[in-house]
Tab-separated table of C-alpha atoms and ligand atoms in Angstrom:
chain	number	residue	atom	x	y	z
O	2	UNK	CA	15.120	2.453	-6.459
O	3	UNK	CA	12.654	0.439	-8.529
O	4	UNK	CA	9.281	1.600	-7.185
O	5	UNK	CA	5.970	-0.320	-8.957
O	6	UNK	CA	2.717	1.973	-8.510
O	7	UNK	CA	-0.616	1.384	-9.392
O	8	UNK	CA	-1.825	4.636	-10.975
O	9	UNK	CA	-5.782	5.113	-11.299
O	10	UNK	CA	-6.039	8.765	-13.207
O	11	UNK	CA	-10.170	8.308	-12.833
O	12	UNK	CA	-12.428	10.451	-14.137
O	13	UNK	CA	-13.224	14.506	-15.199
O	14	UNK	CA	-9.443	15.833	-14.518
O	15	UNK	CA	-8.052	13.360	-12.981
O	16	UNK	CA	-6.491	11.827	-16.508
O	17	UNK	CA	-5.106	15.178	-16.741
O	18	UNK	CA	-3.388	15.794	-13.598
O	19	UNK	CA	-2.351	12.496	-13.032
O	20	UNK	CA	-0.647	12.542	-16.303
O	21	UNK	CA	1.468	15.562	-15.387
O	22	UNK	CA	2.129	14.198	-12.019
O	23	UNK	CA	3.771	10.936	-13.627
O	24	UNK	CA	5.815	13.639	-15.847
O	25	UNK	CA	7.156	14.842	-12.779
O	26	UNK	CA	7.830	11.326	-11.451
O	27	UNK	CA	9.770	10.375	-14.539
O	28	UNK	CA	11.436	13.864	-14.488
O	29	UNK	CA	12.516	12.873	-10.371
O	30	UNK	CA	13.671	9.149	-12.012
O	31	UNK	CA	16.558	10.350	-14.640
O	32	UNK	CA	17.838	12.525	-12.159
O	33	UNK	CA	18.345	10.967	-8.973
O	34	UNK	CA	18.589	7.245	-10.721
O	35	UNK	CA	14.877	5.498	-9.719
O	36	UNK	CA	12.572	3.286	-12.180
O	37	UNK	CA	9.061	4.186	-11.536
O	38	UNK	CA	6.684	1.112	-13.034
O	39	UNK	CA	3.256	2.282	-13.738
O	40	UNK	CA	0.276	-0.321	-13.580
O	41	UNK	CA	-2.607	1.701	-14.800
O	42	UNK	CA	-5.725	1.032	-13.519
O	43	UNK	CA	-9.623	1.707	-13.300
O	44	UNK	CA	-11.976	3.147	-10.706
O	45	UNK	CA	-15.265	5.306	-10.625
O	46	UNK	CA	-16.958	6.430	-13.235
O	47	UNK	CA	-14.965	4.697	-15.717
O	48	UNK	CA	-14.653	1.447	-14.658
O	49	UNK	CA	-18.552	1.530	-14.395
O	50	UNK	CA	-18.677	2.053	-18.150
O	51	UNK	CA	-16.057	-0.748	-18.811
O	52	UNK	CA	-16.939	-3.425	-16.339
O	53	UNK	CA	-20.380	-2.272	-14.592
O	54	UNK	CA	-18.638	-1.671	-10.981
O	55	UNK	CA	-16.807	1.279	-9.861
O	56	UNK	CA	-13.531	-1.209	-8.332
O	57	UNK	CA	-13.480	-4.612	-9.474
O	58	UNK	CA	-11.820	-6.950	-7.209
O	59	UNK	CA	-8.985	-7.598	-9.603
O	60	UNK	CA	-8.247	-4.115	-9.535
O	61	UNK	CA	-8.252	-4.425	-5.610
O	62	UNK	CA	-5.547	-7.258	-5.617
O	63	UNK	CA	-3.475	-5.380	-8.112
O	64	UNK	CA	-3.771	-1.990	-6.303
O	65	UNK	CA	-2.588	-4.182	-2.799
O	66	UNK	CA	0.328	-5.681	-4.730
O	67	UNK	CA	1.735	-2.245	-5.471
O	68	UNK	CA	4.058	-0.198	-3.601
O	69	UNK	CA	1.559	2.592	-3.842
O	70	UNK	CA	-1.653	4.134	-5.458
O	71	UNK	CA	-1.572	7.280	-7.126
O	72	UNK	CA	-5.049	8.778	-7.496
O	73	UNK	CA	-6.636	11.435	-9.877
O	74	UNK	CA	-10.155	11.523	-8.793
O	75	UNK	CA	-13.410	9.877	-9.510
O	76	UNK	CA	-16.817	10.998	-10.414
O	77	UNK	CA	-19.006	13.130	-12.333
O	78	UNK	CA	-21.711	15.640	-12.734
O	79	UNK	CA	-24.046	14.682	-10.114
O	80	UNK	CA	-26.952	15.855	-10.972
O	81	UNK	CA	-26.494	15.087	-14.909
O	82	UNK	CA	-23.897	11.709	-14.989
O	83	UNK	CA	-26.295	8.799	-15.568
O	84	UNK	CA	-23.886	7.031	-12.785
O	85	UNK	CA	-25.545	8.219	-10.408
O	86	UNK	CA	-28.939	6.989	-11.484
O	87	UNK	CA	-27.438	3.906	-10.413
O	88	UNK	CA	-28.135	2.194	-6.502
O	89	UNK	CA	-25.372	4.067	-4.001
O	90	UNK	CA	-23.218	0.900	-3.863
O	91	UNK	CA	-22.422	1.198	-7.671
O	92	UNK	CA	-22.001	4.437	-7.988
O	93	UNK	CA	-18.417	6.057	-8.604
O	94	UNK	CA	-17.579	6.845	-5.020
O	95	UNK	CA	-18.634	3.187	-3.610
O	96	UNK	CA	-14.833	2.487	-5.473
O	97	UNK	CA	-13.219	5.341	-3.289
O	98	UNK	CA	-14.824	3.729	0.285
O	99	UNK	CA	-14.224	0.108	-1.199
O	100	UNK	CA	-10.267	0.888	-1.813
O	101	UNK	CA	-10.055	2.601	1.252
O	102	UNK	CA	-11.571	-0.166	3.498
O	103	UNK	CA	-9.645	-2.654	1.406
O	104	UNK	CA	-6.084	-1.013	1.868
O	105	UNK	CA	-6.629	-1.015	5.896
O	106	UNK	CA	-5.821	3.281	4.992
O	107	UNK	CA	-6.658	4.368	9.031
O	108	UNK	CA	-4.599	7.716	9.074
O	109	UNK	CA	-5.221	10.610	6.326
O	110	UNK	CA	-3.060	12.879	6.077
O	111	UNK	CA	-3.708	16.327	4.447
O	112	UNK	CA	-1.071	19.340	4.366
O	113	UNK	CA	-2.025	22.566	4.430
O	114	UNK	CA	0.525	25.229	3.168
O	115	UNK	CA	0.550	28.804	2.356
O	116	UNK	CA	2.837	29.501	-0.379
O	117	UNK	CA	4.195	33.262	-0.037
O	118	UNK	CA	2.773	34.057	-3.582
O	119	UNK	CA	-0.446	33.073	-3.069
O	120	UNK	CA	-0.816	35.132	0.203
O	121	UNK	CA	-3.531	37.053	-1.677
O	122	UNK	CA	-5.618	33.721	-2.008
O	123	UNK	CA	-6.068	33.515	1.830
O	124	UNK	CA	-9.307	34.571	3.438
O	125	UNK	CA	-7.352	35.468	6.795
O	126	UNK	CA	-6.127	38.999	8.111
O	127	UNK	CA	-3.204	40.110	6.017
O	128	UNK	CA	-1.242	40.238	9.233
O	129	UNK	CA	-1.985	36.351	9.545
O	130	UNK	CA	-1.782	35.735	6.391
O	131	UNK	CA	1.853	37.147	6.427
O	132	UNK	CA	3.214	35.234	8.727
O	133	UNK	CA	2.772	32.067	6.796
O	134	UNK	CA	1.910	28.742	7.683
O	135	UNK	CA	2.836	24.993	7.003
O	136	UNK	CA	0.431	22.429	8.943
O	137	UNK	CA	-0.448	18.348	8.239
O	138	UNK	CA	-3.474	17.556	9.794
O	139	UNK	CA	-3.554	13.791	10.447
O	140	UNK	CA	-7.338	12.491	10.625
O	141	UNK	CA	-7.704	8.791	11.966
O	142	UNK	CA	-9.809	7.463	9.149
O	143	UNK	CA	-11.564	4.176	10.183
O	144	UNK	CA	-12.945	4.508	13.885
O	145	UNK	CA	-14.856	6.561	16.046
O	146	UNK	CA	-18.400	8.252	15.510
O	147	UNK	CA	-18.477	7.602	11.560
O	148	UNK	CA	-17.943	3.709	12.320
O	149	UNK	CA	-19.578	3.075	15.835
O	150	UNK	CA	-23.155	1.708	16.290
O	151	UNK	CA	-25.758	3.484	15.326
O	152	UNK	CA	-29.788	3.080	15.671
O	153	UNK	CA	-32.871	5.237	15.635
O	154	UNK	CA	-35.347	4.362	17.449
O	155	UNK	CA	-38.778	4.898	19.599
O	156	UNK	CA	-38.540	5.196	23.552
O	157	UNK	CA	-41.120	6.521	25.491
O	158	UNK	CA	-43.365	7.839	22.220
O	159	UNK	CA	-40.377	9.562	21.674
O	160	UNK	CA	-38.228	9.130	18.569
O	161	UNK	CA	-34.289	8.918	19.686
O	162	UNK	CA	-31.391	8.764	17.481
O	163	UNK	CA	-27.986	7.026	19.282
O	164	UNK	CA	-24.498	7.467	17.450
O	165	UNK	CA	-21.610	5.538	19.123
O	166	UNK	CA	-18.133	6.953	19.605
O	167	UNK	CA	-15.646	4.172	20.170
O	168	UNK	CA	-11.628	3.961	19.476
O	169	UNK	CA	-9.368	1.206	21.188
O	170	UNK	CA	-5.788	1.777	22.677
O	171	UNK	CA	-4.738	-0.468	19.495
O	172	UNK	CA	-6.849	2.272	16.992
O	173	UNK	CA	-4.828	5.321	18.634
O	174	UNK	CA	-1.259	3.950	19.264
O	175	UNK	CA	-1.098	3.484	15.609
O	176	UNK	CA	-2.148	6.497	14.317
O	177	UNK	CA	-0.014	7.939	17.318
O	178	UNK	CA	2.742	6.295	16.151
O	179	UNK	CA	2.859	7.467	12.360
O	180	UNK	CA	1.785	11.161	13.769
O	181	UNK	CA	5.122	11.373	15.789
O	182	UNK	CA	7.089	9.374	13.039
O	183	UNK	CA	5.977	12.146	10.391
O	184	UNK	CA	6.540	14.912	12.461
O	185	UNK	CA	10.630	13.581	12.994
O	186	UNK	CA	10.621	14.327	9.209
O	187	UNK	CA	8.788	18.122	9.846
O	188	UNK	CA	9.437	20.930	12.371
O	189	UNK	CA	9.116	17.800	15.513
O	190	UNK	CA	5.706	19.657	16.807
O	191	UNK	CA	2.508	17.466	17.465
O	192	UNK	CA	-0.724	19.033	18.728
O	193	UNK	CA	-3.050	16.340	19.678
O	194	UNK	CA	-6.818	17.457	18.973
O	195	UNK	CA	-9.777	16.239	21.118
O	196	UNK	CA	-13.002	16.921	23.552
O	197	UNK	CA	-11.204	15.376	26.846
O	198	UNK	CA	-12.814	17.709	29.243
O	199	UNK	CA	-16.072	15.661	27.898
O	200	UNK	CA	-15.528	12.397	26.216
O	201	UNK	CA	-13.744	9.190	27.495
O	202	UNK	CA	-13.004	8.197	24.311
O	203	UNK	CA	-10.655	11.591	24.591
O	204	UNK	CA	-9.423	10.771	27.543
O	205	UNK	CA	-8.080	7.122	26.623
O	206	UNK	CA	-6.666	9.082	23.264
O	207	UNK	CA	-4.469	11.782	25.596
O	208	UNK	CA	-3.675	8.682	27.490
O	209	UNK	CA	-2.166	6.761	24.732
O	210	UNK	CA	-0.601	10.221	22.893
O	211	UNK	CA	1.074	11.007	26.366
O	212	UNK	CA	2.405	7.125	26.378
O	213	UNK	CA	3.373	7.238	22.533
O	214	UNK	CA	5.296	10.826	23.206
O	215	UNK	CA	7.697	9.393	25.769
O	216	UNK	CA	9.163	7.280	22.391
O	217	UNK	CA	9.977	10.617	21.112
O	218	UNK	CA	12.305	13.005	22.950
O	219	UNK	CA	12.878	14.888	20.372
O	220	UNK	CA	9.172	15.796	19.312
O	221	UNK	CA	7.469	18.454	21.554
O	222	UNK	CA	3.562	17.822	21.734
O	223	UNK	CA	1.287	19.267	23.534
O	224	UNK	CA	-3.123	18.621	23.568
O	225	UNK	CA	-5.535	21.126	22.815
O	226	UNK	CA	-9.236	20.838	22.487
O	227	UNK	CA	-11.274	20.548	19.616
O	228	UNK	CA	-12.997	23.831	20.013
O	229	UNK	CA	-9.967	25.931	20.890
O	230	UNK	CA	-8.198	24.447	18.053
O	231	UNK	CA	-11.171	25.537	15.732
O	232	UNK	CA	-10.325	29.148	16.687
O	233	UNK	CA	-6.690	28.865	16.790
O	234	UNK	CA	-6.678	27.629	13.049
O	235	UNK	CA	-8.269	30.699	12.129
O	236	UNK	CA	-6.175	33.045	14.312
O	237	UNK	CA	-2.606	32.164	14.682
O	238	UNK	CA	-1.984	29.088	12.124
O	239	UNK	CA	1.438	29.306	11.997
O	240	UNK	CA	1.746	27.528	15.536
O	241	UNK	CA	0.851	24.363	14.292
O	242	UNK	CA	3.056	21.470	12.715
O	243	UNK	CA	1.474	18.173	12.945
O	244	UNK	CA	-2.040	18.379	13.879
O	245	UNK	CA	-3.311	14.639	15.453
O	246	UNK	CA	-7.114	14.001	15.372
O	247	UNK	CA	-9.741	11.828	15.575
O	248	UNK	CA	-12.045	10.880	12.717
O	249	UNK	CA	-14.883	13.593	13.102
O	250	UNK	CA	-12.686	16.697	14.553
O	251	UNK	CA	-10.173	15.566	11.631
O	252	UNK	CA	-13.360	16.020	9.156
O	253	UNK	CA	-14.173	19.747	9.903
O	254	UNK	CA	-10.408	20.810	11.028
O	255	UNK	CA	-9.101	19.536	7.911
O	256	UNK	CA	-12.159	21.661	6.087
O	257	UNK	CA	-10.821	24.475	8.164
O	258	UNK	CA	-7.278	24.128	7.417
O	259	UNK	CA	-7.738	23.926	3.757
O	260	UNK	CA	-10.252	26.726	3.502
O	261	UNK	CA	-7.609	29.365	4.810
O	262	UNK	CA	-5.079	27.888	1.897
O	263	UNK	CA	-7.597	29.597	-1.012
O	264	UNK	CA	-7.127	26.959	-3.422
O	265	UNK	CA	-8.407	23.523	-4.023
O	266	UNK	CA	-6.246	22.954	-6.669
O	267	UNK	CA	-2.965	23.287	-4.442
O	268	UNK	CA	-3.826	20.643	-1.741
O	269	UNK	CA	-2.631	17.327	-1.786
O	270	UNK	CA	-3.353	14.173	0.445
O	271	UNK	CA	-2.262	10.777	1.523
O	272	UNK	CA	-4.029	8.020	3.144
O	273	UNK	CA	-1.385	5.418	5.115
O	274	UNK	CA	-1.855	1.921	6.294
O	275	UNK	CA	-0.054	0.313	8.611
O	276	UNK	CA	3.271	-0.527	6.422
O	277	UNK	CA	4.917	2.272	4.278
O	278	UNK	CA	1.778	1.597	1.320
O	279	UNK	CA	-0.048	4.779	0.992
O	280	UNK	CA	-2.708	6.064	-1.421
O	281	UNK	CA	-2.203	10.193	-2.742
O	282	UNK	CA	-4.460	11.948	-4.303
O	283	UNK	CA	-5.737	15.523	-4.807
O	284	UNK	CA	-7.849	16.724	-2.362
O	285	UNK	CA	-10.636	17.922	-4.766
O	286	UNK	CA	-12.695	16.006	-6.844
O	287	UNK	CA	-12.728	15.190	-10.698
O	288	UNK	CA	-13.590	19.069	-11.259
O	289	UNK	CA	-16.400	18.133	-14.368
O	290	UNK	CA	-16.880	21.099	-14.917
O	291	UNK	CA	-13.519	22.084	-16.194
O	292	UNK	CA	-12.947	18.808	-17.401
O	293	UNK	CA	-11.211	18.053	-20.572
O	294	UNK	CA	-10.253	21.797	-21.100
O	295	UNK	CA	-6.786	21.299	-20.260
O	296	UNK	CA	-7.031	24.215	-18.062
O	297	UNK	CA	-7.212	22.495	-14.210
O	298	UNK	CA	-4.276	22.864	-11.801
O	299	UNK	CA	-1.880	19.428	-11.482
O	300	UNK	CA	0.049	20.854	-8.643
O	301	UNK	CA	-1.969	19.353	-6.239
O	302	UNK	CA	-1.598	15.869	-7.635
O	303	UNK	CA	2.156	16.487	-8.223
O	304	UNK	CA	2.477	17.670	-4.445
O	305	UNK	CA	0.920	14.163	-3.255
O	306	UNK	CA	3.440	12.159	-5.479
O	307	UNK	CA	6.395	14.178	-3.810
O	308	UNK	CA	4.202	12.823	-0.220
O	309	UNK	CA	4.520	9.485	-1.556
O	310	UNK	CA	8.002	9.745	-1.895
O	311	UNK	CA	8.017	10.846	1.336
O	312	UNK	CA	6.113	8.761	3.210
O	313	UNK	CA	6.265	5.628	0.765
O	314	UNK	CA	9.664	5.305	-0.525
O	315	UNK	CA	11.519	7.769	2.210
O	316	UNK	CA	13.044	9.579	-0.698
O	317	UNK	CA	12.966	12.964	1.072
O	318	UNK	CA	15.577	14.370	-0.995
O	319	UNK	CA	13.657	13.597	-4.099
O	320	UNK	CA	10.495	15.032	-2.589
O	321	UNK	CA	11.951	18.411	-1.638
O	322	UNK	CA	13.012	18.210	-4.990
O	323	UNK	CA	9.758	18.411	-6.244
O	324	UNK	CA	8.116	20.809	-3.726
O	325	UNK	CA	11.026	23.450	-4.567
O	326	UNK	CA	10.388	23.163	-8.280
O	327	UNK	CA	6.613	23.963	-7.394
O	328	UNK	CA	7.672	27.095	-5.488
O	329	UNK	CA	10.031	27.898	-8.330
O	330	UNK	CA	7.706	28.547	-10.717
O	331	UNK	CA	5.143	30.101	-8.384
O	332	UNK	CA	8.095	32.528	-7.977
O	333	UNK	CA	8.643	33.132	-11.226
O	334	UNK	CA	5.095	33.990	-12.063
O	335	UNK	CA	3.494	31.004	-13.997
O	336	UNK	CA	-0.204	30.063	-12.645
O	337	UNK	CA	-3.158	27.927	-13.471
O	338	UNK	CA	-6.391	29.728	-14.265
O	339	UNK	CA	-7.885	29.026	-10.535
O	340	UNK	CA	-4.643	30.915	-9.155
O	341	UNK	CA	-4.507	33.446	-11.690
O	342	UNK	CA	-3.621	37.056	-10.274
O	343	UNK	CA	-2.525	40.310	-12.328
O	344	UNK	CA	0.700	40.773	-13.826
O	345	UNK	CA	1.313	36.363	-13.739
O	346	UNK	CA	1.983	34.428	-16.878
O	347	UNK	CA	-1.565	32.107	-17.469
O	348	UNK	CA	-0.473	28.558	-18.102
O	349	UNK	CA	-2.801	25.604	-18.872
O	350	UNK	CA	-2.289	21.973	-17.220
O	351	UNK	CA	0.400	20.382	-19.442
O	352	UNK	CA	2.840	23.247	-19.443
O	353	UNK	CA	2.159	23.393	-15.579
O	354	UNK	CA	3.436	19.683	-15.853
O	355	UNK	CA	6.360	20.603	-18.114
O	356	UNK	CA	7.936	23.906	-15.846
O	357	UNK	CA	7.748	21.609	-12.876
O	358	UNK	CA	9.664	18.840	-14.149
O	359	UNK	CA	11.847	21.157	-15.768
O	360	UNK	CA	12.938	22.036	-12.699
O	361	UNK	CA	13.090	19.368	-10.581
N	6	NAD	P1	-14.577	19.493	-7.077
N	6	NAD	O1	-13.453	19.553	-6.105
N	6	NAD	O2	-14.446	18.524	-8.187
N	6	NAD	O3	-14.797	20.948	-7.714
N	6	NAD	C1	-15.089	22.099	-6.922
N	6	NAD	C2	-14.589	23.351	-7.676
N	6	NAD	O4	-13.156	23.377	-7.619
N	6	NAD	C3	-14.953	23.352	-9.160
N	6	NAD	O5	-15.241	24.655	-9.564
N	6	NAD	C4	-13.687	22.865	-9.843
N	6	NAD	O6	-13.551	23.339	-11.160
N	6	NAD	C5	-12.598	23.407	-8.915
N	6	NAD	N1	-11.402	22.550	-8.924
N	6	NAD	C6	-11.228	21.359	-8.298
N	6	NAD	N2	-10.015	20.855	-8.552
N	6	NAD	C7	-9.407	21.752	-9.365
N	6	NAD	C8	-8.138	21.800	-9.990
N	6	NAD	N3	-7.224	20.823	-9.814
N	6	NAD	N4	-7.836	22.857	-10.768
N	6	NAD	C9	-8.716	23.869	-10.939
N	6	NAD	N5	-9.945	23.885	-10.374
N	6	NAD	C10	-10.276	22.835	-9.601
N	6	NAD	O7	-15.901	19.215	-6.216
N	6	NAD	P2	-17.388	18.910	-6.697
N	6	NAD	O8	-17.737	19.751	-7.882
N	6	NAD	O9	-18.190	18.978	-5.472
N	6	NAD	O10	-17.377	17.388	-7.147
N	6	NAD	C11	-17.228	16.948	-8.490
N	6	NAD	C12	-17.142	15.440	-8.526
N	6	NAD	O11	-15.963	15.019	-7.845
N	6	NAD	C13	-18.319	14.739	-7.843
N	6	NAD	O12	-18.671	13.600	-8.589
N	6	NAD	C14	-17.736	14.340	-6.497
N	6	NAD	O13	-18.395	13.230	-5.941
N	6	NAD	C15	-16.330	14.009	-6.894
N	6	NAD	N6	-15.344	14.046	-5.791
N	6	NAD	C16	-14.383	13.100	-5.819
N	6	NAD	C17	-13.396	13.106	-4.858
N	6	NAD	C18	-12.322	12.060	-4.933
N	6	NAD	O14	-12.144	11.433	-5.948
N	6	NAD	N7	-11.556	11.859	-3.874
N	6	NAD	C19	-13.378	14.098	-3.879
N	6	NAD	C20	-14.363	15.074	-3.894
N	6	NAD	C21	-15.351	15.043	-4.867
């Protein structure tokens, strides 16, 4: 395969991780015969400094003409960057929302794994923690509470605030769709999230689910609600394989469901458009204040290019690839400095970079 993607490292770590994720690429490229083509390109912080806007739109056209973004992250110090002296729309994260909106990305999806040698990491009972889990939460991005109406306003002397909740059959077939699609690649489990003892915006989204289910024998689904899904996250996590949700419940569950991994640095992400295009990207942020060091954790950035050849390029072969050689050397002892425990080998970001694609 000859795969073209537009890689944006951005700013803090994200030059560093996104370096030893491309290692990994290259590493996945001589062995299984692919040509990765890297267009490099600028958002956030640094593309403020070279052109005075955190995405141009020439960066916008080139990211669209790629088969895929690969993302570090963006941003700085917030409270000490100068860039964010500047008006919100020209600050480093106006780039993130502007690529986002540009690339139509309406489903996000973020896994959430417990790797058996980082049992120690989660916050959970030890008997919960034991038994493991390996969960995608799939957040519809664009619609519903964060994007509907929204006014404040006097009535009656009294001053009323009125947030909208809308989503359209068209908004949740399609996130439906890719939710029952990714779970034919996983354990073919999809527990659709939402408030449908309350809301009608629910009850049209069980609706559609139901409809979109019948396309997919083979997947067992089944609905919970929002709050019982809350607790169940927290007490038996490894029931869940695909986890479908709206925009806001995706917000806080995906919180949840990363909170009980125990480390940032682990947890990768897509976002998905309609087509196969998908932006991946670390789940944390540009980590300032570690940046530079050579010390921050690529293995989150590595695990969302193995989801982008997944998801993008359906080279599942390649991406298990990957994700074994990440357990491998978990096994055998090498960690970062954020999921350091006694009696493992201390590695910094680079040689993180080389052990994985040594062993891919
Ligand atoms: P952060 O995720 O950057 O850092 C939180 C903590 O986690 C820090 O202690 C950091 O050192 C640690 N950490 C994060 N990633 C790590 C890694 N790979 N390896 C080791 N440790 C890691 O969150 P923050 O400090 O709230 O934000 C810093 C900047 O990042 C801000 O400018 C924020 O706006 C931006 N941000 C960007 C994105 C994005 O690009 N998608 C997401 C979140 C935050």
């Amino acid at each position: 395969m000859n795969a073209n993607i537009a890689v944006i490292k951005g700013d803090g770590i994200g030059p560093e991780v996104v370096t030893e994720a491309m290692k990994v690429l290259d590493a996945v490229g001589t062995k299984y015969g692919h040509t990765f083509n890297y267009e490099q390109l600028l958002m956030g912080g640094c593309s403020i400094d070279a052109y005075g806007d955190p995405l141009t739109d020439e960066t916008v056209a080139k990211a669209k003409a790629a088969d895929a973004v690969l993302l570090g992250s963006i941003g700085g110090n917030t409270s000490t960057s100068p860039w964010y002296k500047l008006p919100p729309n020209k600050r480093p994260e106006a780039g993130l929302l502007k690529i986002r909106k540009e690339l139509g990305l309406f489903a996000n999806l973020r896994p959430a794994l417990l790797y058996d040698q980082l049992k120690d990491a989660c916050p959970l009972k030890k008997e919960i923690a034991d038994r493991g889990f390996d969960m995608l939460i799939m957040r519809e991005l664009t619609g519903g509470l964060y994007f509907g109406e929204r006014k404040t306003e006097e009535i009656d002397g009294v001053m009323t605030a009125i947030d909208t909740l809308t989503y359209t059959e068209k908004e949740i077939r399609r996130i439906a769709i890719k939710a029952f699609d990714i779970a034919m690649k996983r354990r073919k489990k999809v527990t659709s999230v939402d408030k449908a003892n309350v809301l009608d915006s629910s009850r049209l989204w069980r609706k559609i689910v139901e409809e979109v289910a019948k396309d997919y024998p083979e997947v067992s689904y089944e609905h919970m609600l929002v709050d019982n899904a809350a607790m169940q996250l927290v007490k038996d996590p490894a029931q869940f394989d695909v986890v479908l949700t709206e925009n806001m419940f995706g917000d806080i569950l995906s919180d949840e469901a990363s909170m009980i991994t125990g480390s940032i640095g682990m947890l990768s992400s897509a976002s998905l458009n309609e087509t196969k295009f998908g932006l991946y990207e670390p789940s944390g942020g540009s980590a300032p204040d570690i940046a530079g060091q050579g010390i921050a954790n690529p293995i989150a950035t590595i695990l969302s290019a193995a989801m982008m050849l997944r998801f993008t390029f359906d080279l599942d072969k390649e991406a298990d690839a990957i994700e074994q050689a990440v357990k491998q050397v978990l096994v055998e002892g090498y960690r970062t400095g954020d999921i350091m425990s006694d009696g493992c080998k201390k590695v910094g970001t680079l040689k993180m970079g080389d052990l994985i694609a040594a062993r891919v």
